[in-house]
Short mmCIF file of C-alpha atoms in Angstrom, two decimals:
data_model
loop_
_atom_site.label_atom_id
_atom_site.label_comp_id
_atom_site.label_asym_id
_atom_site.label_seq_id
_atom_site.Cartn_x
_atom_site.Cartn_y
_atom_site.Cartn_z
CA UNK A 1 -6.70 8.92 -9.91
CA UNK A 2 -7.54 8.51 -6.56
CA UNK A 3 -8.58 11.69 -4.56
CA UNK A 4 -9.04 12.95 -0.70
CA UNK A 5 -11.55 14.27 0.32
CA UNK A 6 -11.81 17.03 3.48
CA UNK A 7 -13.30 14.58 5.90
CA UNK A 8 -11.23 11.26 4.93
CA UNK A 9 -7.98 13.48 5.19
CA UNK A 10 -9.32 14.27 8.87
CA UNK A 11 -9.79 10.66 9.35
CA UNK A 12 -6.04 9.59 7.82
CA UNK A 13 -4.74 12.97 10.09
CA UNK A 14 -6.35 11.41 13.17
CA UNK A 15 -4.98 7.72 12.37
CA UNK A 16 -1.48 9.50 11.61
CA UNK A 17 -1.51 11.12 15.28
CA UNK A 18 -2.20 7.64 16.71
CA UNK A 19 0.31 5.85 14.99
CA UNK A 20 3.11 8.45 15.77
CA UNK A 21 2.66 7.57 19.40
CA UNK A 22 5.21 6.06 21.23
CA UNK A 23 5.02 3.08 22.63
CA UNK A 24 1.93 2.15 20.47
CA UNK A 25 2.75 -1.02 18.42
CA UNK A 26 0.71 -2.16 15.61
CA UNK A 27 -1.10 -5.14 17.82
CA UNK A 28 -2.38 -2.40 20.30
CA UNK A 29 -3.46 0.03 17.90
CA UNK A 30 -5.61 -3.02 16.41
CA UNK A 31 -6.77 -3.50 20.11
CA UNK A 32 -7.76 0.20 20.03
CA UNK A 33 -9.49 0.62 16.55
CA UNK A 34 -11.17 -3.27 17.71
CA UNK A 35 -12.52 -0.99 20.61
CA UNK A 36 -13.38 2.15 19.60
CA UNK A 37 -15.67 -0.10 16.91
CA UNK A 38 -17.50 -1.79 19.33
CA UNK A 39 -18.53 1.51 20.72
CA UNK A 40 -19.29 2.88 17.51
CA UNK A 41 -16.28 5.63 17.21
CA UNK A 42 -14.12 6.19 14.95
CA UNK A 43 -10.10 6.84 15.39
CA UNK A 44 -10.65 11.17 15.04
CA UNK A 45 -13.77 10.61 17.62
CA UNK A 46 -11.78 9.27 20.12
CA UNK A 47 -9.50 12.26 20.52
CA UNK A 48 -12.48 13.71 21.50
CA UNK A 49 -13.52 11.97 24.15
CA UNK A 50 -13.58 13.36 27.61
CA UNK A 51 -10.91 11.51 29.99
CA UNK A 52 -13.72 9.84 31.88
CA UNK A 53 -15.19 8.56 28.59
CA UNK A 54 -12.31 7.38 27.51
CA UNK A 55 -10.85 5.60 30.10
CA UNK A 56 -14.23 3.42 30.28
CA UNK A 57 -14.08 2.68 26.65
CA UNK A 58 -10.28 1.43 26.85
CA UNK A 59 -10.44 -0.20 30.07
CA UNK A 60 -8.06 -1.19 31.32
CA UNK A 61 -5.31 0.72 29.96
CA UNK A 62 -7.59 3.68 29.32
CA UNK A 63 -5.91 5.96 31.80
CA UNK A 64 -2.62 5.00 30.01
CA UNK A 65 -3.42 5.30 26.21
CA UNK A 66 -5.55 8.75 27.06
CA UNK A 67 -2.23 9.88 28.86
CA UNK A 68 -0.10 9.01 25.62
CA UNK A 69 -2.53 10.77 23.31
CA UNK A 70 -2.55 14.10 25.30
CA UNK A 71 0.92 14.45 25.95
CA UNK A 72 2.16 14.20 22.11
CA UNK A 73 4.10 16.53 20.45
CA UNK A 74 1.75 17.77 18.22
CA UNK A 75 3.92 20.32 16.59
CA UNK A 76 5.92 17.42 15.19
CA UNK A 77 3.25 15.38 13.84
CA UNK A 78 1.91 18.21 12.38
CA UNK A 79 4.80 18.80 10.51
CA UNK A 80 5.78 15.31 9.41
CA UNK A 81 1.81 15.17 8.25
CA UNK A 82 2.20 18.45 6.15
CA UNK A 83 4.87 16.83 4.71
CA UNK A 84 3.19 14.03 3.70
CA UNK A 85 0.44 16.15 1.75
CA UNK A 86 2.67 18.33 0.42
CA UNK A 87 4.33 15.72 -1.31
CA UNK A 88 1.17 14.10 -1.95
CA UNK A 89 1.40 10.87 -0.44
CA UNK A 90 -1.53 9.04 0.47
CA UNK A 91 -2.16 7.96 4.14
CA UNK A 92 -3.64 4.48 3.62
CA UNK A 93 -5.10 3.65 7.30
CA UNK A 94 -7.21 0.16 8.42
CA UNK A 95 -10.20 1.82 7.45
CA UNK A 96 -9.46 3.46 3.93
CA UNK A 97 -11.21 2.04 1.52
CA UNK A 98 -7.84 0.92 -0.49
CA UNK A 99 -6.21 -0.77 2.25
CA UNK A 100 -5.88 -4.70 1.15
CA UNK A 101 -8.29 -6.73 3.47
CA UNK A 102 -5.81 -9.30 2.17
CA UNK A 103 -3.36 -8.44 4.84
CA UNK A 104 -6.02 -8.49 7.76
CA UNK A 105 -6.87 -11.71 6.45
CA UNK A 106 -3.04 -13.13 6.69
CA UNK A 107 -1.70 -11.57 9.04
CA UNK A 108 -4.40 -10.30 11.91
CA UNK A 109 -2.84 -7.72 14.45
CA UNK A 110 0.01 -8.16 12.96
CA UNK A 111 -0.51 -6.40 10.09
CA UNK A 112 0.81 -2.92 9.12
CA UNK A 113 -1.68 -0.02 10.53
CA UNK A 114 -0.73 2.22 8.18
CA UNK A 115 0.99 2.16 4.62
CA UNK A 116 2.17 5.54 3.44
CA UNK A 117 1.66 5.41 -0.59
CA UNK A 118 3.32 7.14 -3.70
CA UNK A 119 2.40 7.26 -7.18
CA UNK A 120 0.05 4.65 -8.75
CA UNK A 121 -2.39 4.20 -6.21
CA UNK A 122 -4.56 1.42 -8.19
CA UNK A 123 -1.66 -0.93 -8.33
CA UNK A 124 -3.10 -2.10 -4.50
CA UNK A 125 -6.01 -3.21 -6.02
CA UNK A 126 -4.10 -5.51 -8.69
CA UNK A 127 -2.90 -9.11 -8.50
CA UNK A 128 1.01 -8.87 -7.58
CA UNK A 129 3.36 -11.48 -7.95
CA UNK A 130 6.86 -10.77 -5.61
CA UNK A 131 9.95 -11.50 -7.50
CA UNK A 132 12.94 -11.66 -4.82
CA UNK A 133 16.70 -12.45 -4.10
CA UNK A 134 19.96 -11.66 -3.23
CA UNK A 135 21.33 -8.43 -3.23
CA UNK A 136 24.27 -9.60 -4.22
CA UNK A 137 23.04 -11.66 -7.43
CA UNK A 138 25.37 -13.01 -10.16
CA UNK A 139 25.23 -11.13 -13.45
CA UNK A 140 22.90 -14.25 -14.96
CA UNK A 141 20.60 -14.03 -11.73
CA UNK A 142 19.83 -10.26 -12.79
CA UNK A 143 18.95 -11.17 -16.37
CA UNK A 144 16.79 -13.95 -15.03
CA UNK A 145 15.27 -11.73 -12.71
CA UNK A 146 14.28 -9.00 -15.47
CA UNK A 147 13.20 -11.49 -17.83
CA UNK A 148 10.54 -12.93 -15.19
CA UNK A 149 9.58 -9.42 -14.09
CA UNK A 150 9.21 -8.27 -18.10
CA UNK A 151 7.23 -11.37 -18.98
CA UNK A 152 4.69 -10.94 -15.45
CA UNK A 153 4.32 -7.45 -16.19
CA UNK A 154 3.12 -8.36 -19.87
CA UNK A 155 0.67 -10.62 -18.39
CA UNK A 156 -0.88 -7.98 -16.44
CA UNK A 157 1.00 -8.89 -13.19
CA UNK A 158 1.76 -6.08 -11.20
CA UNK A 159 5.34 -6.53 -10.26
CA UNK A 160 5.94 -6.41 -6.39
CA UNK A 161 9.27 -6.48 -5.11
CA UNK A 162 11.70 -4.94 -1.92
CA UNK A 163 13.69 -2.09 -3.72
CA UNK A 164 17.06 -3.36 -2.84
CA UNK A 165 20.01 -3.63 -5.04
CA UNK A 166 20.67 -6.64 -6.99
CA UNK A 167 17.29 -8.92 -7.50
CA UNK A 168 14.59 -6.34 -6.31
CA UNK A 169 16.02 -3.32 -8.75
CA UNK A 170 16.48 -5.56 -11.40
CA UNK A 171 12.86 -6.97 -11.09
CA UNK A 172 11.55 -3.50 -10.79
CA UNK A 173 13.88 -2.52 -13.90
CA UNK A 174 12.15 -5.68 -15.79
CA UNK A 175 8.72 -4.72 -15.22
CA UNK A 176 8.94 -0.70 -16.35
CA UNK A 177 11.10 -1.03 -19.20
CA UNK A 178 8.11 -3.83 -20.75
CA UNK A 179 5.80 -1.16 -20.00
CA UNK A 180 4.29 -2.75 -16.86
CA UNK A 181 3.59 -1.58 -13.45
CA UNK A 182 5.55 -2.22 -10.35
CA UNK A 183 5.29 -2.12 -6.82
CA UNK A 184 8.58 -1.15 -4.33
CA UNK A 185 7.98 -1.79 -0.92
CA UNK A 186 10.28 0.04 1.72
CA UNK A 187 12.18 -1.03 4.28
CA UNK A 188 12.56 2.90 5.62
CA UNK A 189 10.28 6.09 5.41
CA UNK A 190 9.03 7.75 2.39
CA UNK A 191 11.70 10.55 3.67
CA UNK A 192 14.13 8.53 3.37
CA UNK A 193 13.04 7.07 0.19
CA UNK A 194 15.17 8.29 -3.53
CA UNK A 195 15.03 6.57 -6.21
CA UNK A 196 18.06 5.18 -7.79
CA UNK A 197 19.56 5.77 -11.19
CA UNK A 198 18.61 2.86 -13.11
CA UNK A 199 15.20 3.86 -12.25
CA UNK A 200 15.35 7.50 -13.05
CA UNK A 201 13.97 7.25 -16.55
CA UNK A 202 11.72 4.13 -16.08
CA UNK A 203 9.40 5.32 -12.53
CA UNK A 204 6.95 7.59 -12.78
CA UNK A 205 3.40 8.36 -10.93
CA UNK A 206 1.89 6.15 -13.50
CA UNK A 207 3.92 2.85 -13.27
CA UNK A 208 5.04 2.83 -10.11
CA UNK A 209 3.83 2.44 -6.56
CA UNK A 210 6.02 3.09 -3.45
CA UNK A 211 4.88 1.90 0.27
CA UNK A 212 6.01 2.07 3.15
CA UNK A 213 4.67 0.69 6.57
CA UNK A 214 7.12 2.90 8.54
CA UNK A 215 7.23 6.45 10.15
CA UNK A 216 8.18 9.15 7.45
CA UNK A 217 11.49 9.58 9.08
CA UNK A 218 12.39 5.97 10.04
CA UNK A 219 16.00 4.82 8.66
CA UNK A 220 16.90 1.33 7.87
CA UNK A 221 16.92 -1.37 10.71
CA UNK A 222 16.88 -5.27 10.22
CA UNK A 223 13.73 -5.88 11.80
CA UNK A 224 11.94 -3.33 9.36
CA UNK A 225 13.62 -5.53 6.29
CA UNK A 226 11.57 -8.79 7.45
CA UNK A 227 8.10 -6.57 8.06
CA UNK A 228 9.64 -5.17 4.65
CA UNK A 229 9.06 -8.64 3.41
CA UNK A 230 6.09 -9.51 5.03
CA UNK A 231 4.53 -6.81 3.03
CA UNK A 232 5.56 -8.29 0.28
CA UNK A 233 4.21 -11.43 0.71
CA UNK A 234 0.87 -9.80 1.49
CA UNK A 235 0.55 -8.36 -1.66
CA UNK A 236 1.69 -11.18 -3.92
CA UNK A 237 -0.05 -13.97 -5.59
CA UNK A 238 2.88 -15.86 -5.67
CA UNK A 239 6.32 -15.58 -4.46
CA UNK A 240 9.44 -15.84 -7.10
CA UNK A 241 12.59 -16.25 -5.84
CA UNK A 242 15.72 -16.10 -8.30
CA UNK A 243 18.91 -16.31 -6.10
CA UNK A 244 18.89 -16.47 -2.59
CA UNK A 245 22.07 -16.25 -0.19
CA UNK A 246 22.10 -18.85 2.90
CA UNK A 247 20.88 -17.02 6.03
CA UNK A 248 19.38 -14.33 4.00
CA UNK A 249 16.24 -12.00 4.37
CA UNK A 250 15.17 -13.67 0.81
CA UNK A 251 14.96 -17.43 3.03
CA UNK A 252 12.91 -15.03 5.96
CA UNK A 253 10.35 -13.82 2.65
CA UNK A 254 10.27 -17.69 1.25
CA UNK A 255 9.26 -18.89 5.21
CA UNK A 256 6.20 -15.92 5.30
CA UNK A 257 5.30 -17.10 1.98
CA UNK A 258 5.17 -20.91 3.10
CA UNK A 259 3.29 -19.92 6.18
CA UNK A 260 1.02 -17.68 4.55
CA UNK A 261 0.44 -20.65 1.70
CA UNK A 262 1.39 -18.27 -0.86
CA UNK A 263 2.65 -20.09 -4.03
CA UNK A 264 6.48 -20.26 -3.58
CA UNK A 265 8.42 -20.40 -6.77
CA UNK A 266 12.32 -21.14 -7.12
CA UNK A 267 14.38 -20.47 -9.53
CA UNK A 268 16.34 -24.53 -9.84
CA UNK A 269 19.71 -24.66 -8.60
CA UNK A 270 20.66 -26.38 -11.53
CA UNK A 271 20.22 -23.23 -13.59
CA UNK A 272 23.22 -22.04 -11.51
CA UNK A 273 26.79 -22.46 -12.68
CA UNK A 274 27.53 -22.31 -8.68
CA UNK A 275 23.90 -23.96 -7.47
CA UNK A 276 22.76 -21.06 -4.59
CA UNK A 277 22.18 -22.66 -1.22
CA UNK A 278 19.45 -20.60 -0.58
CA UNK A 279 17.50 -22.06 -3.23
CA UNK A 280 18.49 -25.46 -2.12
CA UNK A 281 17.04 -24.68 1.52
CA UNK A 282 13.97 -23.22 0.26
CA UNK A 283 13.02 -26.17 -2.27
CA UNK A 284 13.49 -28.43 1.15
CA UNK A 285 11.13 -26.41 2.60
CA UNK A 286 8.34 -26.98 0.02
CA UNK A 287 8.59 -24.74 -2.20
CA UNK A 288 8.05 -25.56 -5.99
CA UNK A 289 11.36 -25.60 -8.19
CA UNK A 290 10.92 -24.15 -11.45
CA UNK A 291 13.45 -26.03 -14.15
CA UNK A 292 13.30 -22.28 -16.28
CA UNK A 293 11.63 -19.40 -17.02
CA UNK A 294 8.87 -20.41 -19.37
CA UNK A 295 7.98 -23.04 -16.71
CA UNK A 296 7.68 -19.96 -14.16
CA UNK A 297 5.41 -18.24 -17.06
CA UNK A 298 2.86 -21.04 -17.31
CA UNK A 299 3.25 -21.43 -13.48
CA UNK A 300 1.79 -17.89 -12.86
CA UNK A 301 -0.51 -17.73 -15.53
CA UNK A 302 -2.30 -20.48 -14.45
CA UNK A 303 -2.35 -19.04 -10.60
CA UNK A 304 -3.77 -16.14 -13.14
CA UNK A 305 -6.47 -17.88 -14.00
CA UNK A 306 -7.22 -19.43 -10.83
CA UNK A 307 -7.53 -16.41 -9.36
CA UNK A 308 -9.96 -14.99 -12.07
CA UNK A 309 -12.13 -18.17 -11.63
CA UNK A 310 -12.45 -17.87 -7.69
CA UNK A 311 -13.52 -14.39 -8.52
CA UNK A 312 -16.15 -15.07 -10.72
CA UNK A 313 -17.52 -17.80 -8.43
CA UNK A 314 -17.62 -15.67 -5.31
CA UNK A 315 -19.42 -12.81 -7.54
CA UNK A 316 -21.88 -15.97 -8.34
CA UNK A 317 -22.14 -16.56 -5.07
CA UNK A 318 -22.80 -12.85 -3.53
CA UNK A 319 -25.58 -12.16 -6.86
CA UNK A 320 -29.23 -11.42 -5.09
CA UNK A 321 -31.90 -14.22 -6.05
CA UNK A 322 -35.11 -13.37 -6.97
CA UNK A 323 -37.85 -13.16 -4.24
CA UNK A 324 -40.44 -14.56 -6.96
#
């Protein structure tokens, strides 16, 4: 288990207070922490800095950032931060030592700042594969879609998926009840977060991992369902997708995953009394149709082992060699 310390909590409080900022979007809090680097400061030394100071360092929207950070409303913040702790959710900023470089790598100022984390911690450091689709699935769709999520959690796969009805739950469902791990990404704050029935006696602190990317007290919108799903590409190893609706977030999560070069799994048509024309689209598109489920088993397990050999060659690669 995964503890904070006095001075990282300072650090995650100080990276909370910029992120709660108005105005501040994820791109110019990049800009800012690209910045405050270069000077060699971190995020809780550059509240300190005199106005002067800082305005030199952030030139030229110095006087304008240093403005913002003075004028918050630090009683709120403080109390949406207590909250956090006292529910002991972990602040997971750009420069924690957990947050996935893998998302920095795909998705540069772009990606999320901050992830606000519940439960198993760990699970970001484990291969995930995404298992998505409609919310509105077809009875056989569900059973396919706890089926996959059983057999990738008995490979070791940490199940990843977007918490929302249909596919998502069912995936998550799959994964716990095999005794796996499983990974539900939010699309609205961690206050806002409950967990639903089916889940009630399958998630715990030790199977389960919930993120967010958004403010503690954000509700649902649409455009935090696609950064919803651009999280879960980020995390994922590969991309399955069991039903998907035309003009559907699930075809938005199959084009990150294409653009990302994420492995992009389908679930055929043909497996379909009604064949979805989502998964029609997205097979178009390149991704790779999978004729059933033992075809998406060997499929992942041998993105599995890929991944474990590109591992053991860069730890080849990074060994020290003898000066004599």
């Amino acid at each position: 288990m995964y503890k904070t310390d006095i001075m990282s909590d300072n650090l995650a409080y100080s990276w909370f207070r910029l992120f709660s900022i108005e105005g501040l979007g994820p791109a110019k809090i990049h800009r800012i922490r690209a910045r405050a680097r270069m000077n060699g400061l971190t995020i809780t030394d550059i509240f300190q800095l005199a106005q002067t100071d800082f305005e030199k360092v952030f030139a030229p929207s110095g006087a304008e950032i240093y403005f913002a950070l003075h004028n918050q409303c630090i009683e709120s913040t403080d109390q949406q931060y207590n909250w956090l702790r006292e529910n002991d959710a972990e602040v997971i900023h750009l420069d924690h030592t957990l947050y996935p470089e893998r998302l920095l790598t795909m998705f540069l100022d772009s990606a999320p700042v901050l992830l606000f984390a519940l439960g198993k911690l760990e699970l970001l450091e484990c291969d995930g594969v995404a298992i998505v689709g409609s919310r509105e699935a077809e009875p056989a769709a569900l059973d396919m879609s706890r089926e996959i999520a059983a057999i990738s959690a008995e490979s070791g796969w940490n199940v990843v998926s977007g918490y929302a009805r249909g596919i998502d739950t069912a995936a998550h469902i799959g994964a716990l009840k095999a005794g796996g791990d499983t990974t539900m990404i939010l699309s609205t704050g961690l206050h806002n977060f409950y967990l639903r029935s089916a889940l009630k006696e399958l998630s715990n602190r030790d199977n389960s991992l919930i993120l967010s990317q958004f403010h503690p007290l954000a509700q649902w919108e649409k455009h935090h369902a696609i950064l919803r799903n651009q999280l879960t590409v980020g995390l994922s190893k590969a991309v399955v997708v069991v039903q998907a609706a035309e003009k559907s977030g699930t075809l938005n999560t199959a084009n990150i995953a294409l653009k990302a070069e994420v492995p992009l799994l389908v679930v055929s048509p043909d497996l379909f009394q009604t064949p979805p024309a989502g998964n029609i689209e997205i097979i178009e598109r390149g991704a790779i149709e999978m004729k059933s489920i033992s075809e998406i088993e060997k499929h992942l397990k041998r993105i599995q082992e890929e991944t474990v050999s590109l591992r053991r060659r860069e730890s080849d690669n990074t060994r020290t060699l003898p000066l004599f």
